[in-house]
């Protein structure tokens, strides 16, 4: 069976959920071979094996943390040459896209970004994408080289499938361009204790209707009652009420959770572009004419300052 | 010594219009108005600021696209860019990101550059891969997804805010930079700027000017193919209730019925 390379996104050995989703998708088109790079690479092996990696190629070097992107491209290229895979899967994160794009150029291959599903086809893997603010769904294939496909978080349910996870050291020679962009300092993002926005099963977002930074406490309380991530519309971010890293929309993050709750968000096309693929959509808004109500499975026309706290209390009561 | 800045921009269909596919499954541009991609306005802004801080600098805006794409160049010129290059060729129809990066890279090399600045992504395709592809093709450092950027003494530095960490980056020129919508509000063209833009030079290049063969670009030679595009079925009308004091409880009931609680 053909081997499929899966690029491992991890933080000091802790594998991030989108990578486990990739392993699940990879099994549909071949045998997953994972590539784990940098500090903690060896610590990823157990999680990767548990989710179907037949082999894990590891390489640790300071370059991965000290320089931007290119050392990882060099390593992935070495892995492609070592394995000759049927496809390469990379999480569709900002960094994942940059690594995958440069790799594709080097190996003469086409790229597909932001796939939301993947299946085996007669002429190679077929990727589903959601385009034009999710108003269309397309099926695409790479027609030249080894398909390099970037898959969005939440595109597949993680399934355990224990496999050998045989560890092999990857041999990497860094190119002379590898040290071109130096990372002179790194500040880890302060943990809020909430799930990461793009990975969360439930997202609770606030917009212009929230009316101020302090009022976001209402949105956070609702999120915490559901174990959800907090999102914000561009209007709320531009007003300085919530950090840009939490922005959902065309110029922010694209999310695809099981449940999306929009509070005080009108639903401009730019926001819809970032959340329209959510499985269930719920909105609370004073304005009955707000376009967000065209998308919802359930909407409440009402003041979020009444509805959201009542909802939070009710959820807490039901959960006991 | 003059600092040569090339800003790559894209003319995109207006997202608030009704976008759809043409018969060949490329984007139908006829039915929707186009405009300068909003995310590229931030790139133009940062280029202008860097140029203003430099002793001697020149900002060139570059686009690849059909005749109408000149509108995007005009907008950038009216913001304050010095000159523009329009790469237009019938053989470019349907070119994918890999092909586009080839055309841009060749044009950037022909124009001459110390710094390339791009937006983080286009607002239509939203792939966000072209800046990295350009850096790979040009063989220069990528300093991408910056929310803050500055250039001094032949060095570009900037801040990149990622999912898990915020990083400070540094590279020597020449380099490819991309900026996010957090890099700073883009200026509006002034009346004076709009009038001045009419007199600024716009060069037109085709594939032969760039020594690119037709079989390296276009829909036929793309590295990917779209086999099918289906309009997402309209969502079935949801339940909408008016809050008369129990709205939160009713919503909780719905969430419980869907097993979210």
XYZ file of C-alpha atoms in Angstrom:
581
model
C 0.000 0.000 0.000
C 1.220 3.475 -0.857
C 2.720 5.558 1.888
C 1.314 8.991 2.727
C 3.476 11.562 4.480
C 1.848 13.457 7.311
C 3.572 16.575 8.642
C 3.300 16.666 12.428
C 2.291 19.931 14.084
C 3.367 19.732 17.717
C 4.431 21.983 20.560
C 7.470 20.514 22.358
C 6.237 16.988 21.720
C 2.511 17.565 22.343
C 0.775 16.680 19.063
C -1.928 19.157 18.075
C -5.340 17.777 17.183
C -5.326 18.687 13.447
C -2.409 16.284 12.961
C -4.433 13.408 14.440
C -7.235 14.313 12.021
C -4.719 14.153 9.163
C -3.677 10.649 10.210
C -7.327 9.589 10.053
C -7.709 11.068 6.542
C -4.336 9.678 5.411
C -5.522 6.127 6.122
C -8.168 6.540 3.410
C -5.478 6.949 0.775
C -2.565 4.915 2.093
C -0.317 4.091 5.048
C 0.496 7.145 7.168
C 4.168 7.944 7.690
C 4.534 10.866 10.082
C 7.348 13.446 10.029
C 8.065 15.030 13.415
C 10.685 17.771 13.610
C 12.335 19.849 16.285
C 12.385 19.861 20.050
C 10.262 17.025 21.458
C 9.946 15.172 18.120
C 10.615 11.828 19.815
C 7.844 12.470 22.348
C 5.213 12.546 19.602
C 5.673 8.897 18.630
C 3.184 7.283 21.045
C 0.309 9.570 20.025
C 1.102 9.180 16.331
C 1.322 5.373 16.550
C -1.958 5.225 18.416
C -3.618 7.089 15.545
C -2.253 5.028 12.685
C 1.310 6.051 11.888
C 3.129 2.977 10.626
C 6.380 4.874 10.742
C 7.559 8.092 12.366
C 10.494 9.960 10.861
C 12.077 12.218 13.456
C 14.782 14.845 13.400
C 15.752 17.283 16.125
C 17.904 20.339 15.473
C 18.042 23.874 16.840
C 17.463 25.282 13.350
C 13.739 24.428 13.478
C 13.167 26.838 16.348
C 15.767 29.434 15.412
C 14.838 30.074 11.760
C 11.544 30.531 9.940
C 9.971 27.786 7.790
C 12.854 26.821 5.462
C 14.562 24.229 7.739
C 11.221 22.411 7.912
C 10.907 22.547 4.123
C 14.397 21.025 3.815
C 13.403 18.222 6.175
C 10.105 17.486 4.487
C 11.855 17.392 1.136
C 14.331 14.860 2.571
C 11.373 12.800 3.806
C 9.695 12.894 0.377
C 12.909 11.696 -1.231
C 13.303 8.923 1.362
C 9.713 7.643 1.168
C 8.398 8.535 -2.342
C 4.908 8.989 -0.930
C 1.600 8.965 -2.824
C 0.691 12.283 -1.181
C 1.864 14.739 1.460
C -0.658 16.036 4.002
C -0.011 19.182 6.033
C -2.292 21.044 8.446
C -3.741 24.126 6.740
C -2.329 26.521 9.328
C -0.443 29.682 8.408
C 2.921 27.958 8.826
C 1.700 24.657 7.366
C 0.669 26.422 4.167
C 4.051 28.111 3.797
C 5.969 24.883 4.360
C 3.759 22.908 1.991
C 3.824 25.534 -0.762
C 7.609 25.738 -0.812
C 7.918 21.962 -0.696
C 5.536 21.612 -3.658
C 7.555 24.053 -5.733
C 10.769 22.153 -5.008
C 9.352 18.749 -5.917
C 7.399 20.028 -8.936
C 3.999 19.306 -7.451
C 0.627 20.963 -7.258
C -0.967 22.144 -4.031
C -4.452 22.232 -2.620
C -5.081 24.438 0.416
C -7.910 24.420 2.945
C -9.334 21.000 2.082
C -12.318 20.119 4.263
C -12.484 16.467 3.190
C -10.302 13.964 1.397
C -11.025 10.678 -0.338
C -9.243 8.230 -2.601
C -9.969 8.653 -6.323
C -9.033 6.776 -9.513
C -6.554 9.494 -10.406
C -5.255 10.238 -6.921
C -6.673 11.857 -3.812
C -9.741 14.053 -4.283
C -10.053 17.062 -1.977
C -13.238 18.892 -1.119
C -12.935 22.645 -0.635
C -15.416 25.239 0.429
C -15.146 28.461 -1.617
C -16.730 31.885 -2.141
C -17.558 32.313 1.540
C -18.712 28.672 1.609
C -21.420 29.260 -0.997
C -19.808 26.616 -3.238
C -18.197 23.265 -2.614
C -15.550 22.029 -5.075
C -13.794 18.725 -5.745
C -10.172 19.174 -6.778
C -7.167 17.044 -7.638
C -3.465 17.647 -8.031
C -2.514 16.734 -11.595
C 1.274 17.128 -11.497
C 3.802 15.587 -9.147
C 3.093 14.260 -5.662
C -0.148 15.793 -4.361
C 0.583 18.214 -1.514
C -2.675 18.821 0.318
C -3.344 21.132 3.250
C -6.332 20.170 5.366
C -8.316 22.476 7.647
C -8.834 21.624 11.313
C -12.113 19.839 12.169
C -12.276 18.181 8.737
C -12.415 14.669 10.184
C -13.264 13.049 13.486
C -10.125 11.670 15.127
C -10.162 7.868 15.145
C -7.677 5.738 17.045
C -6.096 2.972 14.922
C -3.037 1.559 16.642
C -0.114 0.984 14.290
C 3.560 0.133 14.608
C 4.889 3.679 14.785
C 8.394 2.462 13.987
C 10.781 5.307 14.683
C 13.401 6.160 12.080
C 15.862 9.029 12.257
C 15.448 11.271 9.238
C 18.678 12.430 7.671
C 18.485 16.149 6.865
C 21.031 18.462 5.278
C 19.952 22.067 5.633
C 20.106 24.230 2.506
C 22.110 27.446 2.488
C 18.787 29.350 2.548
C 17.671 27.627 5.762
C 19.105 30.316 8.013
C 17.827 33.293 6.009
C 15.125 34.447 8.427
C 16.196 34.454 12.047
C 13.663 34.202 14.856
C 15.244 36.571 17.368
C 12.684 36.071 20.126
C 9.540 34.114 20.846
C 6.821 34.884 23.370
C 4.423 32.041 24.014
C 0.802 33.072 23.897
C -0.710 33.237 27.354
C -3.031 30.325 27.863
C -6.649 31.230 28.519
C -7.431 27.655 29.502
C -9.948 27.580 26.654
C -9.630 25.404 23.546
C -7.801 26.807 20.529
C -10.221 28.667 18.251
C -9.684 26.722 15.022
C -9.692 23.351 16.800
C -12.653 23.854 19.143
C -15.831 21.788 18.810
C -17.897 24.759 19.997
C -17.183 28.443 19.334
C -19.015 31.323 21.006
C -18.463 34.658 19.252
C -19.282 38.246 20.079
C -19.617 41.220 17.758
C -20.495 44.873 17.663
C -23.616 44.247 19.746
C -21.481 43.257 22.731
C -20.745 46.958 23.044
C -17.441 46.979 24.913
C -14.394 45.023 26.084
C -15.756 44.475 29.589
C -18.958 42.981 28.248
C -16.992 40.184 26.600
C -17.075 38.597 30.056
C -20.645 37.544 29.175
C -19.422 35.814 26.019
C -16.564 34.170 27.929
C -18.930 32.935 30.645
C -21.174 31.317 28.036
C -18.128 29.787 26.342
C -16.873 28.388 29.638
C -20.253 26.839 30.431
C -19.936 24.866 27.164
C -16.164 24.267 27.202
C -15.999 26.415 24.061
C -13.490 28.751 22.419
C -14.225 32.477 22.189
C -14.336 34.244 18.827
C -14.930 37.853 17.847
C -16.100 39.651 14.731
C -13.852 42.137 12.998
C -15.932 45.026 14.341
C -15.260 43.885 17.903
C -11.548 43.370 17.207
C -11.122 46.705 15.411
C -12.823 48.401 18.370
C -10.114 46.871 20.581
C -12.557 44.786 22.636
C -10.937 41.427 21.898
C -7.540 40.250 20.520
C -7.032 39.829 16.784
C -5.965 36.214 17.333
C -9.615 35.486 18.140
C -11.032 37.132 15.031
C -13.316 34.935 12.944
C -13.752 35.883 9.308
C -12.125 36.532 5.987
C -9.155 38.385 7.431
C -9.089 36.381 10.638
C -9.516 32.685 11.349
C -11.772 30.328 9.527
C -13.600 27.982 11.907
C -15.711 24.930 11.286
C -16.964 23.735 14.692
C -19.872 21.446 15.536
C -21.663 24.433 17.074
C -21.200 28.157 16.419
C -23.014 30.690 18.594
C -22.971 34.276 17.275
C -24.003 37.009 19.705
C -24.471 40.582 18.567
C -23.044 39.756 15.142
C -24.945 40.957 12.074
C -23.354 38.426 9.713
C -21.582 40.472 7.035
C -20.186 38.375 4.175
C -16.654 38.777 5.568
C -17.720 37.148 8.825
C -19.771 34.476 7.099
C -16.688 33.508 5.079
C -15.048 32.418 8.323
C -17.867 30.441 9.952
C -20.398 29.322 7.369
C -19.153 25.735 7.328
C -19.999 25.314 11.028
C -22.293 22.297 11.446
C -24.918 23.963 13.652
C -25.298 27.746 13.763
C -27.096 29.697 16.471
C -27.494 33.475 16.728
C -28.717 36.024 19.223
C -29.344 39.501 17.829
C -31.685 42.403 18.548
C -32.152 43.085 14.841
C -34.600 40.610 13.294
C -33.336 41.679 9.837
C -29.665 40.786 10.534
C -28.299 38.585 7.697
C -26.941 36.085 10.238
C -30.512 34.819 10.708
C -30.430 33.525 7.107
C -27.820 30.995 8.225
C -29.085 29.829 11.553
C -30.509 26.560 12.720
C -31.868 28.427 15.715
C -32.040 32.161 16.258
C -33.236 34.346 19.079
C -34.305 37.884 18.240
C -33.554 39.649 21.475
C -31.105 41.603 23.589
C -27.973 39.560 24.165
C -27.613 41.134 27.611
C -30.826 39.309 28.596
C -30.540 36.157 26.492
C -26.866 35.224 26.925
C -26.747 35.296 30.754
C -30.032 33.373 30.935
C -28.639 30.792 28.498
C -25.430 30.481 30.544
C -27.382 29.955 33.791
C -29.637 27.393 32.144
C -26.676 25.443 30.761
C -24.995 25.430 34.180
C -28.230 24.303 35.816
C -28.702 21.487 33.314
C -25.116 20.353 33.678
C -25.537 20.439 37.452
C 21.364 54.059 -2.395
C 17.859 53.721 -3.567
C 15.559 51.183 -1.928
C 13.487 49.445 -4.582
C 10.181 48.145 -3.224
C 7.828 46.039 -5.333
C 4.306 45.512 -3.988
C 2.351 42.624 -5.471
C -1.372 43.303 -5.613
C -4.415 41.442 -6.877
C -7.611 42.558 -8.527
C -10.369 40.414 -7.023
C -14.110 39.977 -7.445
C -16.030 41.957 -4.831
C -16.915 39.531 -2.026
C -20.222 41.258 -1.456
C -21.209 40.461 -5.068
C -22.697 37.175 -6.258
C -19.585 35.184 -7.113
C -19.828 32.034 -9.175
C -17.963 29.800 -11.592
C -17.693 30.081 -15.368
C -18.181 26.964 -17.535
C -14.484 26.101 -17.355
C -14.689 26.171 -13.520
C -12.564 29.279 -13.239
C -13.972 32.302 -11.433
C -16.528 34.140 -13.556
C -15.257 37.723 -13.558
C -17.898 39.140 -15.881
C -20.774 39.258 -13.452
C -19.073 40.774 -10.429
C -17.243 44.069 -10.045
C -13.587 43.838 -9.200
C -11.428 45.860 -6.836
C -7.994 45.982 -5.239
C -7.933 43.129 -2.705
C -8.416 44.758 0.680
C -5.555 42.792 2.195
C -3.201 44.250 -0.427
C -4.026 47.792 0.703
C -2.126 46.998 3.898
C 0.889 45.946 1.815
C 0.772 49.204 -0.162
C 0.492 51.156 3.098
C 3.533 49.484 4.662
C 5.521 49.967 1.449
C 4.706 53.678 1.469
C 5.664 54.006 5.139
C 8.957 52.187 4.614
C 9.661 54.407 1.583
C 8.855 57.555 3.567
C 11.330 56.502 6.266
C 14.079 55.721 3.755
C 16.410 58.361 2.294
C 15.627 57.385 -1.239
C 13.061 54.791 -2.195
C 10.791 53.850 -5.049
C 7.533 51.911 -4.734
C 6.386 49.899 -7.741
C 3.036 48.083 -7.706
C 2.777 44.912 -9.750
C -0.241 42.902 -10.754
C -0.997 39.958 -13.012
C -4.494 39.965 -14.410
C -6.921 40.990 -17.128
C -7.334 44.509 -18.539
C -9.605 45.568 -15.659
C -6.846 44.771 -13.168
C -5.397 48.196 -14.035
C -8.050 49.532 -11.625
C -6.182 47.884 -8.756
C -2.947 49.523 -9.911
C -4.651 52.933 -10.179
C -5.893 52.634 -6.615
C -2.381 51.843 -5.364
C -0.903 54.692 -7.415
C -3.460 57.102 -6.014
C -2.479 55.991 -2.503
C 1.062 57.099 -3.370
C 2.992 54.363 -5.174
C 5.413 55.712 -7.775
C 4.812 53.449 -10.758
C 3.022 50.324 -11.844
C 3.552 47.182 -13.879
C 0.656 45.254 -15.378
C 1.328 41.739 -16.644
C -1.447 40.788 -19.012
C -1.628 37.939 -21.502
C -4.527 35.874 -22.847
C -2.532 32.742 -22.102
C -2.665 33.539 -18.373
C -6.377 32.710 -18.019
C -6.875 30.072 -15.323
C -3.267 30.148 -14.041
C -2.961 28.573 -10.567
C -0.923 29.779 -7.571
C 2.224 27.941 -8.686
C 2.033 29.518 -12.153
C 1.162 32.938 -10.768
C 4.207 32.827 -8.518
C 6.365 32.124 -11.589
C 4.980 35.133 -13.465
C 5.317 37.404 -10.435
C 8.856 36.229 -9.700
C 10.003 36.837 -13.279
C 8.376 40.280 -13.301
C 9.922 41.182 -9.934
C 13.359 40.157 -11.209
C 12.889 42.159 -14.391
C 11.730 45.221 -12.435
C 14.635 44.985 -9.989
C 13.979 44.883 -6.234
C 15.381 45.038 -2.730
C 12.097 44.309 -0.985
C 8.883 42.613 -2.089
C 5.762 43.295 -0.011
C 2.533 41.308 -0.334
C -0.734 41.038 1.502
C -1.172 37.934 3.690
C -3.614 36.382 1.180
C -5.984 37.431 -1.556
C -9.567 37.943 -0.478
C -10.845 35.659 -3.257
C -8.709 32.510 -3.303
C -7.478 33.085 0.285
C -4.737 30.478 -0.198
C -2.049 32.636 1.405
C 0.814 30.777 -0.284
C 2.093 33.240 -2.887
C 4.528 35.159 -0.616
C 6.222 31.896 0.441
C 6.296 30.701 -3.182
C 7.901 33.996 -4.238
C 10.592 33.681 -1.567
C 11.330 30.138 -2.733
C 11.475 31.164 -6.399
C 13.567 34.297 -5.789
C 15.869 32.480 -3.362
C 15.562 35.207 -0.727
C 14.353 35.142 2.915
C 10.628 35.213 3.648
C 9.573 37.463 6.496
C 5.873 36.794 6.376
C 2.558 37.400 8.155
C 3.881 40.444 9.939
C 1.722 42.632 12.106
C 4.632 45.076 12.475
C 7.434 45.709 10.004
C 10.429 48.014 9.713
C 13.445 48.287 7.450
C 16.776 49.754 8.484
C 20.340 49.446 7.189
C 19.523 46.644 4.786
C 17.716 44.582 7.427
C 14.011 43.894 7.711
C 12.525 43.104 11.100
C 8.978 42.368 12.114
C 6.571 40.667 14.471
C 4.676 37.528 13.473
C 1.709 36.586 15.658
C 1.112 32.858 15.366
C -1.360 30.460 16.970
C 0.882 29.528 19.842
C 3.477 32.278 20.005
C 4.451 35.738 18.875
C 7.836 35.855 17.145
C 10.296 38.595 16.259
C 11.868 37.978 12.852
C 14.934 39.381 11.166
C 16.442 39.004 7.703
C 18.807 40.774 5.337
C 17.565 42.372 2.131
C 16.609 41.413 -0.473
C 13.602 39.712 1.098
C 9.912 38.938 0.634
C 7.616 40.393 3.274
C 3.899 39.824 3.773
C 1.744 41.835 6.156
C -1.560 41.164 7.921
C -4.517 43.475 8.429
C -3.025 44.265 11.848
C -0.025 46.065 10.329
C -1.769 49.428 10.294
C -4.753 51.146 8.724
C -4.335 51.770 4.998
C -4.582 55.410 3.903
C -7.364 56.694 1.663
C -6.272 58.234 -1.631
C -6.413 62.034 -1.474
C -7.837 64.104 -4.329
C -4.269 65.180 -5.082
C -3.197 61.541 -5.068
C -5.957 60.565 -7.463
C -5.020 63.363 -9.870
C -1.296 62.552 -9.612
C -1.967 58.862 -10.287
C -3.251 59.667 -13.761
C 0.194 60.881 -14.766
C 2.169 58.003 -13.249
C 3.641 55.399 -15.587
C 1.950 52.001 -16.008
C 4.056 49.524 -17.932
C 2.391 46.595 -19.666
C 4.267 43.332 -20.032
C 3.202 40.077 -21.609
C 4.654 36.571 -21.290
C 7.257 37.132 -23.995
C 8.598 40.134 -22.066
C 9.188 37.749 -19.160
C 10.609 34.833 -21.179
C 7.782 32.593 -20.034
C 6.319 29.995 -22.412
C 2.563 29.701 -22.701
C 2.827 26.038 -21.665
C 4.131 27.045 -18.220
C 0.914 28.876 -17.287
C -2.833 28.924 -17.905
C -5.665 26.602 -17.037
C -4.402 23.732 -19.238
C -1.050 23.704 -17.487
C -2.221 24.213 -13.931
C -0.891 21.768 -11.343
C -4.381 21.185 -9.993
C -7.788 20.726 -11.534
C -11.290 21.416 -10.280
C -13.476 18.470 -11.314
C -16.742 19.747 -9.894
C -18.234 22.811 -8.257
C -21.625 22.638 -6.641
C -23.551 25.451 -5.091
C -24.111 24.760 -1.444
C -27.777 24.065 -0.896
C -29.492 26.920 0.855
C -29.702 26.105 4.543
C -33.136 24.944 5.478
C -34.903 27.715 7.288
C -34.027 27.577 10.947
C -36.260 28.205 13.900
C -36.348 31.853 14.903
C -37.968 32.941 18.145
C -38.488 36.382 19.620
C -37.244 36.786 23.169
C -40.144 37.504 25.443
C -38.266 36.737 28.622
C -37.519 33.059 28.011
C -35.233 33.340 24.957
C -32.159 32.027 26.773
C -34.056 29.057 28.176
C -35.559 28.258 24.785
C -32.098 28.345 23.240
C -30.811 26.033 25.975
C -33.650 23.646 25.166
C -32.607 23.644 21.492
C -28.951 23.006 22.419
C -30.004 20.155 24.700
C -32.136 18.646 21.914
C -29.037 18.692 19.694
C -26.975 17.038 22.486
C -24.671 20.023 22.982
C -25.593 20.159 26.665
